[in-house]
PDB file of C-alpha atoms and ligand atoms in Angstrom:
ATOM      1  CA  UNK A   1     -14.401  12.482   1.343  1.00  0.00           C
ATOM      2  CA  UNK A   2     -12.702   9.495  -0.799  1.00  0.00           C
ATOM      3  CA  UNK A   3     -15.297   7.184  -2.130  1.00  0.00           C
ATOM      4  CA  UNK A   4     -14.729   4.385  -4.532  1.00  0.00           C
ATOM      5  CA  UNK A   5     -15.801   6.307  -7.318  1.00  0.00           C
ATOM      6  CA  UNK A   6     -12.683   8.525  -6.839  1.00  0.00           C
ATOM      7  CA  UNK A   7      -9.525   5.597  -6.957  1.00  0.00           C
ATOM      8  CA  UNK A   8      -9.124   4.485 -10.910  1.00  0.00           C
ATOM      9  CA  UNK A   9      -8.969   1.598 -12.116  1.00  0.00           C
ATOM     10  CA  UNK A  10      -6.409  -1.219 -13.934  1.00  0.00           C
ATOM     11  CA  UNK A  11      -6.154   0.587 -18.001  1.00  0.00           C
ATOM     12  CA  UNK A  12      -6.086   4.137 -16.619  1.00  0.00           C
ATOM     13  CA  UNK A  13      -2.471   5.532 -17.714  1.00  0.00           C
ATOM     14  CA  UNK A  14      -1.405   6.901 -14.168  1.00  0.00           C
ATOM     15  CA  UNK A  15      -1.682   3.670 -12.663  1.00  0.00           C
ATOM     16  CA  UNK A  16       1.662   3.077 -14.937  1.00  0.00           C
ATOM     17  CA  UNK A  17       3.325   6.448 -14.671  1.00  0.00           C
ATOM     18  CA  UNK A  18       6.316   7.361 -12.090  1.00  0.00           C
ATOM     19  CA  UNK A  19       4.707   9.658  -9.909  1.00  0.00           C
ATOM     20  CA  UNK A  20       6.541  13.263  -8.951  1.00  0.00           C
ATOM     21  CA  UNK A  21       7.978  13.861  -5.774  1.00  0.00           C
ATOM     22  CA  UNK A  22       6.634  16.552  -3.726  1.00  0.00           C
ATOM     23  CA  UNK A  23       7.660  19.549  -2.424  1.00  0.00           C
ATOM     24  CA  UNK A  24       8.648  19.279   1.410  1.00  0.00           C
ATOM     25  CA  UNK A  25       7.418  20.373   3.600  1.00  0.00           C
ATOM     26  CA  UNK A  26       4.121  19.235   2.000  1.00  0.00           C
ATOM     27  CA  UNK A  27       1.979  22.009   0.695  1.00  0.00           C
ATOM     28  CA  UNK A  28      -1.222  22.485   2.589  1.00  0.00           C
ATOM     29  CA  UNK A  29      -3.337  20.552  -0.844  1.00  0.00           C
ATOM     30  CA  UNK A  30      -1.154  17.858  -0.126  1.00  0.00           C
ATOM     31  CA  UNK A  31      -1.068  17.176   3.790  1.00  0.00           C
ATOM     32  CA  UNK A  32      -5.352  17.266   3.308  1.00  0.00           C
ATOM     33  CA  UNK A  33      -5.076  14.844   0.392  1.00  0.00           C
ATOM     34  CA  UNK A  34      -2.771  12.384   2.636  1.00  0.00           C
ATOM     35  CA  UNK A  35      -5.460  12.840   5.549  1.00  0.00           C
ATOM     36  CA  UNK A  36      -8.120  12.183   3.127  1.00  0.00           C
ATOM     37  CA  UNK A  37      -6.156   9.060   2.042  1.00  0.00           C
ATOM     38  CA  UNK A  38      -5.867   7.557   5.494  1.00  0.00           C
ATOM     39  CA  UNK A  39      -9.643   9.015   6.396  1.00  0.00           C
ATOM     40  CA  UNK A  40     -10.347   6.072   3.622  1.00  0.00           C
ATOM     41  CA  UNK A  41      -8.553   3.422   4.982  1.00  0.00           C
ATOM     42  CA  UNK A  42     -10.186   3.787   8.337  1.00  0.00           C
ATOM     43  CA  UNK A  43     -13.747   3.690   6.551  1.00  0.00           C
ATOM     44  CA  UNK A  44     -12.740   1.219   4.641  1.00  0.00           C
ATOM     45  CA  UNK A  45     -12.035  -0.994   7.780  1.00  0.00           C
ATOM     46  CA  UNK A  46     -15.068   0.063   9.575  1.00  0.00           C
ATOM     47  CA  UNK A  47     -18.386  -1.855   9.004  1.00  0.00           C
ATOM     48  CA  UNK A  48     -20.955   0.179   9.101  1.00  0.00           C
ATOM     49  CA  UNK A  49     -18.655   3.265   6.970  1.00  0.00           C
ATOM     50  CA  UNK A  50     -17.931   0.413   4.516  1.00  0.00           C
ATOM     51  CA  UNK A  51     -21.800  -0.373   4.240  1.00  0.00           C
ATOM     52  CA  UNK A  52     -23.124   2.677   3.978  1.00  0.00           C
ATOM     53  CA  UNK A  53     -20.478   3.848   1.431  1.00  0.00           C
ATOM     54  CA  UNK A  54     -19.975   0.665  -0.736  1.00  0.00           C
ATOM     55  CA  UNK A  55     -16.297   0.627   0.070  1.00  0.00           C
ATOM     56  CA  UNK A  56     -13.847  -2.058  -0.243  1.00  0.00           C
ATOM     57  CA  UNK A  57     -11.432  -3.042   2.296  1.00  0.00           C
ATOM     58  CA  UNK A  58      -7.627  -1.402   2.490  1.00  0.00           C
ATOM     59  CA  UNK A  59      -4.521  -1.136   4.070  1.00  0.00           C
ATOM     60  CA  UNK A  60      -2.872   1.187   1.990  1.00  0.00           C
ATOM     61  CA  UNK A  61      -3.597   3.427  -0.669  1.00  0.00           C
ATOM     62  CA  UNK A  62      -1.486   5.553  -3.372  1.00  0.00           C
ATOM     63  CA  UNK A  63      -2.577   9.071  -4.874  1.00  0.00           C
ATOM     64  CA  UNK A  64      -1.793   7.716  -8.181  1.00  0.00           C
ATOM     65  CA  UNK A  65      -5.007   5.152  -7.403  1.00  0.00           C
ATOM     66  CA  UNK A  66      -7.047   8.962  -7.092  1.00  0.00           C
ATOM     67  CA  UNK A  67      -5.073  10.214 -10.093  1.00  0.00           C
ATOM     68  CA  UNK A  68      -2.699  11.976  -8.143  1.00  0.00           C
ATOM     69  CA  UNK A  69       0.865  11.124  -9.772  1.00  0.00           C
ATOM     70  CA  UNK A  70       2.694  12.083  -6.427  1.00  0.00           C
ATOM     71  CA  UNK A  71       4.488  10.482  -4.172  1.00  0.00           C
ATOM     72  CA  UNK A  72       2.136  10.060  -1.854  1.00  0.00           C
ATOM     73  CA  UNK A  73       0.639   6.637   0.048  1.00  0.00           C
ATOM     74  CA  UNK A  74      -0.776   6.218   2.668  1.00  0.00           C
ATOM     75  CA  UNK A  75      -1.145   2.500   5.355  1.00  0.00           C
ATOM     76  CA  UNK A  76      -3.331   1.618   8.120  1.00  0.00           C
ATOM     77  CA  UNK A  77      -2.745  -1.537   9.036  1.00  0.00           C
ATOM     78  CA  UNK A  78      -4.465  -2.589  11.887  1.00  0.00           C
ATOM     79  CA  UNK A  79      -2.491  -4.051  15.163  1.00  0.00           C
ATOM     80  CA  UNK A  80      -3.867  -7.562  15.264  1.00  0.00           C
ATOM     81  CA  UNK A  81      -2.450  -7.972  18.842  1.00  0.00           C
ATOM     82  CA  UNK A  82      -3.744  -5.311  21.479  1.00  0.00           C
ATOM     83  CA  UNK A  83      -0.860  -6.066  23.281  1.00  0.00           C
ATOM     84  CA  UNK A  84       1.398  -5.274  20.518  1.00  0.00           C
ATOM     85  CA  UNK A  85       0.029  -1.840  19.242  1.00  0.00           C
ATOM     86  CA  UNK A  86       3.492  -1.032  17.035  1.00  0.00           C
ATOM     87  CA  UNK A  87       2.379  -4.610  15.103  1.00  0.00           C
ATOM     88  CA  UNK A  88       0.491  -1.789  13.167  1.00  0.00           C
ATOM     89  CA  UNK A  89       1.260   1.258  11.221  1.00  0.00           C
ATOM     90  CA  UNK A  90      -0.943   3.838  10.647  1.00  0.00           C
ATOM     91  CA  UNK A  91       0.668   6.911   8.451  1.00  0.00           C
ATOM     92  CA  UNK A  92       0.954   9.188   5.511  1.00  0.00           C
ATOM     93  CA  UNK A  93       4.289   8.620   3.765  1.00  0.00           C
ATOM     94  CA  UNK A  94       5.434  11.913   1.446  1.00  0.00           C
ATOM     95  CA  UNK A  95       8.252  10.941  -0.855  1.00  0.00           C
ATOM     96  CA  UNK A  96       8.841   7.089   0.499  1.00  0.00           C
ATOM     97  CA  UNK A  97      11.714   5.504  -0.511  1.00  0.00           C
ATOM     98  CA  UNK A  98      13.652   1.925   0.553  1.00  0.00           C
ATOM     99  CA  UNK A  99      16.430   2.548   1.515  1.00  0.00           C
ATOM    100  CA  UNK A 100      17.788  -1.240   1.838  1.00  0.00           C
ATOM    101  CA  UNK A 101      15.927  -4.764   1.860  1.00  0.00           C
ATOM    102  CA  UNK A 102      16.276  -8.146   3.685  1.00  0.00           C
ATOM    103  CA  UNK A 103      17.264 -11.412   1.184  1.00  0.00           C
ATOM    104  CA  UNK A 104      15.109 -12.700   2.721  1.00  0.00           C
ATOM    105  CA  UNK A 105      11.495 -13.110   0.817  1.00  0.00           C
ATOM    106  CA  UNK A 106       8.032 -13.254   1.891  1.00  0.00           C
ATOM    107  CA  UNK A 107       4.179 -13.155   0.201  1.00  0.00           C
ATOM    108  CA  UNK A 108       0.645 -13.317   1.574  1.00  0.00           C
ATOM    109  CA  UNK A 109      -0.264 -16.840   1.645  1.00  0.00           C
ATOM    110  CA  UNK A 110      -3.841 -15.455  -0.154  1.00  0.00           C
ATOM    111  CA  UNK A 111      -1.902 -13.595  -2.539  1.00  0.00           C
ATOM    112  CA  UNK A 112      -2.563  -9.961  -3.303  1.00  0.00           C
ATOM    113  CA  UNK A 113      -5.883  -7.716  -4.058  1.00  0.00           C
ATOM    114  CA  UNK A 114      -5.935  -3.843  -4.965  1.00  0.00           C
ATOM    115  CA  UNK A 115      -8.506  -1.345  -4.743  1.00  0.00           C
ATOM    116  CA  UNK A 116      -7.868  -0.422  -8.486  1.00  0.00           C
ATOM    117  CA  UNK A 117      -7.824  -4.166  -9.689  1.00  0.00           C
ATOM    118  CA  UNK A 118     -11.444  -5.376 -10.215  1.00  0.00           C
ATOM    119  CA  UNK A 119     -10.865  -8.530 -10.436  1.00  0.00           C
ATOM    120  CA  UNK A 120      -9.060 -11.788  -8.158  1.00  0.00           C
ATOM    121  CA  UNK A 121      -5.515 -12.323  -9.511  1.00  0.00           C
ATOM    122  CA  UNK A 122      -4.389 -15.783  -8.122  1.00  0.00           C
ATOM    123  CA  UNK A 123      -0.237 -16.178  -7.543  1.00  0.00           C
ATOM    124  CA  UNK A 124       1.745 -15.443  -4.970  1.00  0.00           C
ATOM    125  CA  UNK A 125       3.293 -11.687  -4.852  1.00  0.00           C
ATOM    126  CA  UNK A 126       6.769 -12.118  -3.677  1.00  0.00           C
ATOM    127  CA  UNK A 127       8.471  -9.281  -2.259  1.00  0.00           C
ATOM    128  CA  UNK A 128      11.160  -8.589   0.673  1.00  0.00           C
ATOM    129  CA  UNK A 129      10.395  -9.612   4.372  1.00  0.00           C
ATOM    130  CA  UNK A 130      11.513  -6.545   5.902  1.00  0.00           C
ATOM    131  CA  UNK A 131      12.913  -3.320   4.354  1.00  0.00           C
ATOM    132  CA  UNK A 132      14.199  -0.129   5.864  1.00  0.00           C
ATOM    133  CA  UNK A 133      12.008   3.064   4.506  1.00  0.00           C
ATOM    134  CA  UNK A 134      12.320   6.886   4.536  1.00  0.00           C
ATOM    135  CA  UNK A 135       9.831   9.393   4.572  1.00  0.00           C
ATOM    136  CA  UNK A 136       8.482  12.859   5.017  1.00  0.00           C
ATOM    137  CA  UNK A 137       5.583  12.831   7.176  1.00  0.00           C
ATOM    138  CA  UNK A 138       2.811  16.063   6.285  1.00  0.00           C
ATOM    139  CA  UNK A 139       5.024  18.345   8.457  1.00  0.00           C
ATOM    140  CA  UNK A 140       8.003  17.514   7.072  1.00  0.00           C
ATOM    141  CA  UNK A 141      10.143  15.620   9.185  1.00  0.00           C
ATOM    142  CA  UNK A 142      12.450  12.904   7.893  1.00  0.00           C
ATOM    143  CA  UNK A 143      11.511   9.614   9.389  1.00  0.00           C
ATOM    144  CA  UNK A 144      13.589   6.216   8.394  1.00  0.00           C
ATOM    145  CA  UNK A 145      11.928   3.359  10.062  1.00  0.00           C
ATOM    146  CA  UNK A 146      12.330  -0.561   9.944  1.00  0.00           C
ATOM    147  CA  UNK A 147       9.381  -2.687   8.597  1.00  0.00           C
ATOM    148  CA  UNK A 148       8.344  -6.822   8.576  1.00  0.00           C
ATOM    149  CA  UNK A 149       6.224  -8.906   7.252  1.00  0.00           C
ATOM    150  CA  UNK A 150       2.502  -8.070   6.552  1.00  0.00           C
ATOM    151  CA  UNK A 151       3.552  -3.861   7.132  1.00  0.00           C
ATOM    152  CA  UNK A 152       6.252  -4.391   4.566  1.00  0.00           C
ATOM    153  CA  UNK A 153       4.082  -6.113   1.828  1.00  0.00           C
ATOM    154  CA  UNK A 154       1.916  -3.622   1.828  1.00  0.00           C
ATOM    155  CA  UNK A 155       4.265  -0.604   2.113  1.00  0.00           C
ATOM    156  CA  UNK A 156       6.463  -2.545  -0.609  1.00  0.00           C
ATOM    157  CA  UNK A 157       2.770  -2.813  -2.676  1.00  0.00           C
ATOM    158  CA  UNK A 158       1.958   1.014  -1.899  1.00  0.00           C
ATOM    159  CA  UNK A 159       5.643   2.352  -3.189  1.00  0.00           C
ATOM    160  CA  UNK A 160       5.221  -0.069  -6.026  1.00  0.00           C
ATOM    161  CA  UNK A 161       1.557   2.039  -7.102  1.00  0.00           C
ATOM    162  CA  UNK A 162       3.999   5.548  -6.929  1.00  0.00           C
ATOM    163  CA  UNK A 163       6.372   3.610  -9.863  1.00  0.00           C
ATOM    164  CA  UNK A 164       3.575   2.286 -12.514  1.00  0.00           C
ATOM    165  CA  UNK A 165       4.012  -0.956 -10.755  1.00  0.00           C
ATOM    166  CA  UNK A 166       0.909  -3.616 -10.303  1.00  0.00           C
ATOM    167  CA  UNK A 167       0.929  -6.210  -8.101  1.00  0.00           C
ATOM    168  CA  UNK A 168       0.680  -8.438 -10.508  1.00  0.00           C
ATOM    169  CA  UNK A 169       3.712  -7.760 -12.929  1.00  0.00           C
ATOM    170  CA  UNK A 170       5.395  -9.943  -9.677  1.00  0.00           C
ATOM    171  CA  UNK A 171       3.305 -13.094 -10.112  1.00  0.00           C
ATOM    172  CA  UNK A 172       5.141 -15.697 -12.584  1.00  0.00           C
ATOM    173  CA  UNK A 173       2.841 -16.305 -15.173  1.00  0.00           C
ATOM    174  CA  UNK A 174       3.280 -19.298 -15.931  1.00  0.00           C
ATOM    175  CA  UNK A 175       3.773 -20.978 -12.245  1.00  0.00           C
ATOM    176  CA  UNK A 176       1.651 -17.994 -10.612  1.00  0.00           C
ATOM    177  CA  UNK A 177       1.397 -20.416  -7.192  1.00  0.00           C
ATOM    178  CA  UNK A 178       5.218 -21.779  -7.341  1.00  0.00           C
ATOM    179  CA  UNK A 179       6.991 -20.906  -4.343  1.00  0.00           C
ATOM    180  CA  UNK A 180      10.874 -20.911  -4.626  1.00  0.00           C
ATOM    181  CA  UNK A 181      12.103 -22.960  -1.177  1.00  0.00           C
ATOM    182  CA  UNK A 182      13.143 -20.013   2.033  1.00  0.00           C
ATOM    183  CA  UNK A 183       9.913 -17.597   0.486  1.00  0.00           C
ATOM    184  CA  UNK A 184       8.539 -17.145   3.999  1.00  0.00           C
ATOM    185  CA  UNK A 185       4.026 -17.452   3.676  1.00  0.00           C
ATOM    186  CA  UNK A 186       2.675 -14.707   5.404  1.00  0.00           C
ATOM    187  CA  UNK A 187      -0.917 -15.664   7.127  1.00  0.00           C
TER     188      UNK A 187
HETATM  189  C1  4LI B 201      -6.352 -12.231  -3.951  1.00  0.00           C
HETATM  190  N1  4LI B 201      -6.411 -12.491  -2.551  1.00  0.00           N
HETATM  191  C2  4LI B 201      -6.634 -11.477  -1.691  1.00  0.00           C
HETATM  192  O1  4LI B 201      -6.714 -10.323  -2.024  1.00  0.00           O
HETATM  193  C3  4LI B 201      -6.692 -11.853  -0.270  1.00  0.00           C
HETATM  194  C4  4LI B 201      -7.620 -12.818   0.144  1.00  0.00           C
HETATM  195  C5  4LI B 201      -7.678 -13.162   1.514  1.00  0.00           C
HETATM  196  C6  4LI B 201      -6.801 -12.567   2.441  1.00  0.00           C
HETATM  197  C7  4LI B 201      -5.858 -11.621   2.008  1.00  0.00           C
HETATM  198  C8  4LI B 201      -4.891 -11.045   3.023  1.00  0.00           C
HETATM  199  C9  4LI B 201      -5.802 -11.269   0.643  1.00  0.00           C
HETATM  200  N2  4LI B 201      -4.909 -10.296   0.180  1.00  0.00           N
HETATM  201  C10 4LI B 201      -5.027  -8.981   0.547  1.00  0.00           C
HETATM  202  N3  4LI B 201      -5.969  -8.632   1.455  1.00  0.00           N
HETATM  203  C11 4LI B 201      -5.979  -7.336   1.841  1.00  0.00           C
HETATM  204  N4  4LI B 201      -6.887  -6.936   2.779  1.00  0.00           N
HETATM  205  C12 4LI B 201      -7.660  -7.920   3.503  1.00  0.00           C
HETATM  206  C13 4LI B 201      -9.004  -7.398   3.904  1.00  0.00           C
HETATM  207  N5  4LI B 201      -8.857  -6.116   4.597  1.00  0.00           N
HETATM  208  C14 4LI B 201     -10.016  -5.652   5.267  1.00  0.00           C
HETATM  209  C15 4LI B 201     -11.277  -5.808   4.670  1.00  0.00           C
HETATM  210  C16 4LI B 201     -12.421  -5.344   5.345  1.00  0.00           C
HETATM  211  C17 4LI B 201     -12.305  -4.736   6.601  1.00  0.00           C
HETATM  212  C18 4LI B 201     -11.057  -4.586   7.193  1.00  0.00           C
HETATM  213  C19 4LI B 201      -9.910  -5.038   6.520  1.00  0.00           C
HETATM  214 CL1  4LI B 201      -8.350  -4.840   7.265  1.00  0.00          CL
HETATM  215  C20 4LI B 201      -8.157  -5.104   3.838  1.00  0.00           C
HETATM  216  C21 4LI B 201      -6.827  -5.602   3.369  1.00  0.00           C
HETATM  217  N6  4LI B 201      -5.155  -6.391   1.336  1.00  0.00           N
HETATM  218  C22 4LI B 201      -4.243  -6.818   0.428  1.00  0.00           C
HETATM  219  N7  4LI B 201      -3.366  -5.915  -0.033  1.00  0.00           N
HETATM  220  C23 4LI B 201      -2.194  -6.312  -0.810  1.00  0.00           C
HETATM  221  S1  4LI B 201      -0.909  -5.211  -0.189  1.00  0.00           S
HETATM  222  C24 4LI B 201      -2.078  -3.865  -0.060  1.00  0.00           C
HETATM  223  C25 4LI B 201      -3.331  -4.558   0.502  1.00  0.00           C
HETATM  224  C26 4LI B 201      -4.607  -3.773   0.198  1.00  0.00           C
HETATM  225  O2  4LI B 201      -4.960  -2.891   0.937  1.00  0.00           O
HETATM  226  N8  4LI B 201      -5.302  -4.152  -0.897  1.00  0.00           N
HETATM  227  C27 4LI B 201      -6.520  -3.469  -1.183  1.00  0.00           C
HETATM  228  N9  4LI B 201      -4.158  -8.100   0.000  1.00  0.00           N
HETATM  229 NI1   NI B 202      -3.006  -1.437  -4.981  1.00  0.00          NI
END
């Protein structure tokens, strides 16, 4: 089971290395890694788990965080409307890749915080409002799916771990809370 002790953090080399595709269909060490991964995020979001096993909160995780460099993440996002259960995504993405991204721009209002950042980096993170996706899921089907606002920041933040990217190479240094006018302020 993933604890906190396993995800490294901010100075560890293969948080900047380009992670290696996998083999598809995903070997058998690699669909129980991705369930492992997603295992997390569900403790993660539960109370009493998170208690009992000092974890902090995620949506999304890469295996580069466990030093893994593959291309695997994995999201839970919960659906914060009942009524709306596809607001949410909850999945293990093998390979991802963006295919194609809105103009349009968006960024959590609180900015953003990673499980392998110790530490509260103020700015806003701006990425693309929606983006179009493809993935192998762990039995190797090719899925190519359409994503918005919160679900693409942290897809777009997840796929960013897989490429040495932090979320903080986005923030402008030196105007780290700027927002450039049509940005749309995710809540
Ligand atoms: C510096 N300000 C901030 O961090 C920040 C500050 C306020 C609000 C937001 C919204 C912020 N931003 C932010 N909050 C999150 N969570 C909110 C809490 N939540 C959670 C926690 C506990 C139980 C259940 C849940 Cl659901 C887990 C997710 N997650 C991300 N990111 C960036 S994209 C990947 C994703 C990730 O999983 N990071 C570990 N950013
Ligand atoms: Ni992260």
């Amino acid at each position: 089971m993933i604890t906190m002790d396993d995800i490294i953090r901010e100075g560890h080399p293969t948080l900047r290395a380009v992670a290696k595709e996998v083999p598809i269909p995903p070997t058998a060490e690699d669909v129980e890694l991705g369930k492992e991964m997603l295992q997390f995020l569900k403790n993660s979001q539960d109370p009493e788990k998170a208690e009992e096993l000092q974890l902090r909160g995620g949506v999304g995780l890469a295996a580069p965080q466990l030093d893994v460099s593959k291309r695997i993440i994995a999201v839970h996002v919960p659906s914060v409307d009942p009524e709306k259960p596809e607001s949410g995504i909850s999945t293990v993405m093998y390979n991802p890749k963006v295919l194609s991204h809105s103009v349009q721009e968006a960024c959590l209002g609180e900015g953003e915080g990673c499980l392998s950042v110790d530490r509260e980096v103020p700015g806003y993170v701006v990425r693309a409002a929606r983006i179009t996706v493809s993935y192998f899921d762990a039995e190797g089907e090719k899925h190519k799916i359409r994503l918005k606002n919160y679900n693409a920041i942290v897809v777009q933040h997840e796929i960013d771990h897989i490429n040495g990217i932090m979320f903080y190479d986005h923030i402008d240094e030196k105007n780290p809370l700027q927002l450039k006018d049509g940005v749309l302020v995710i809540e």
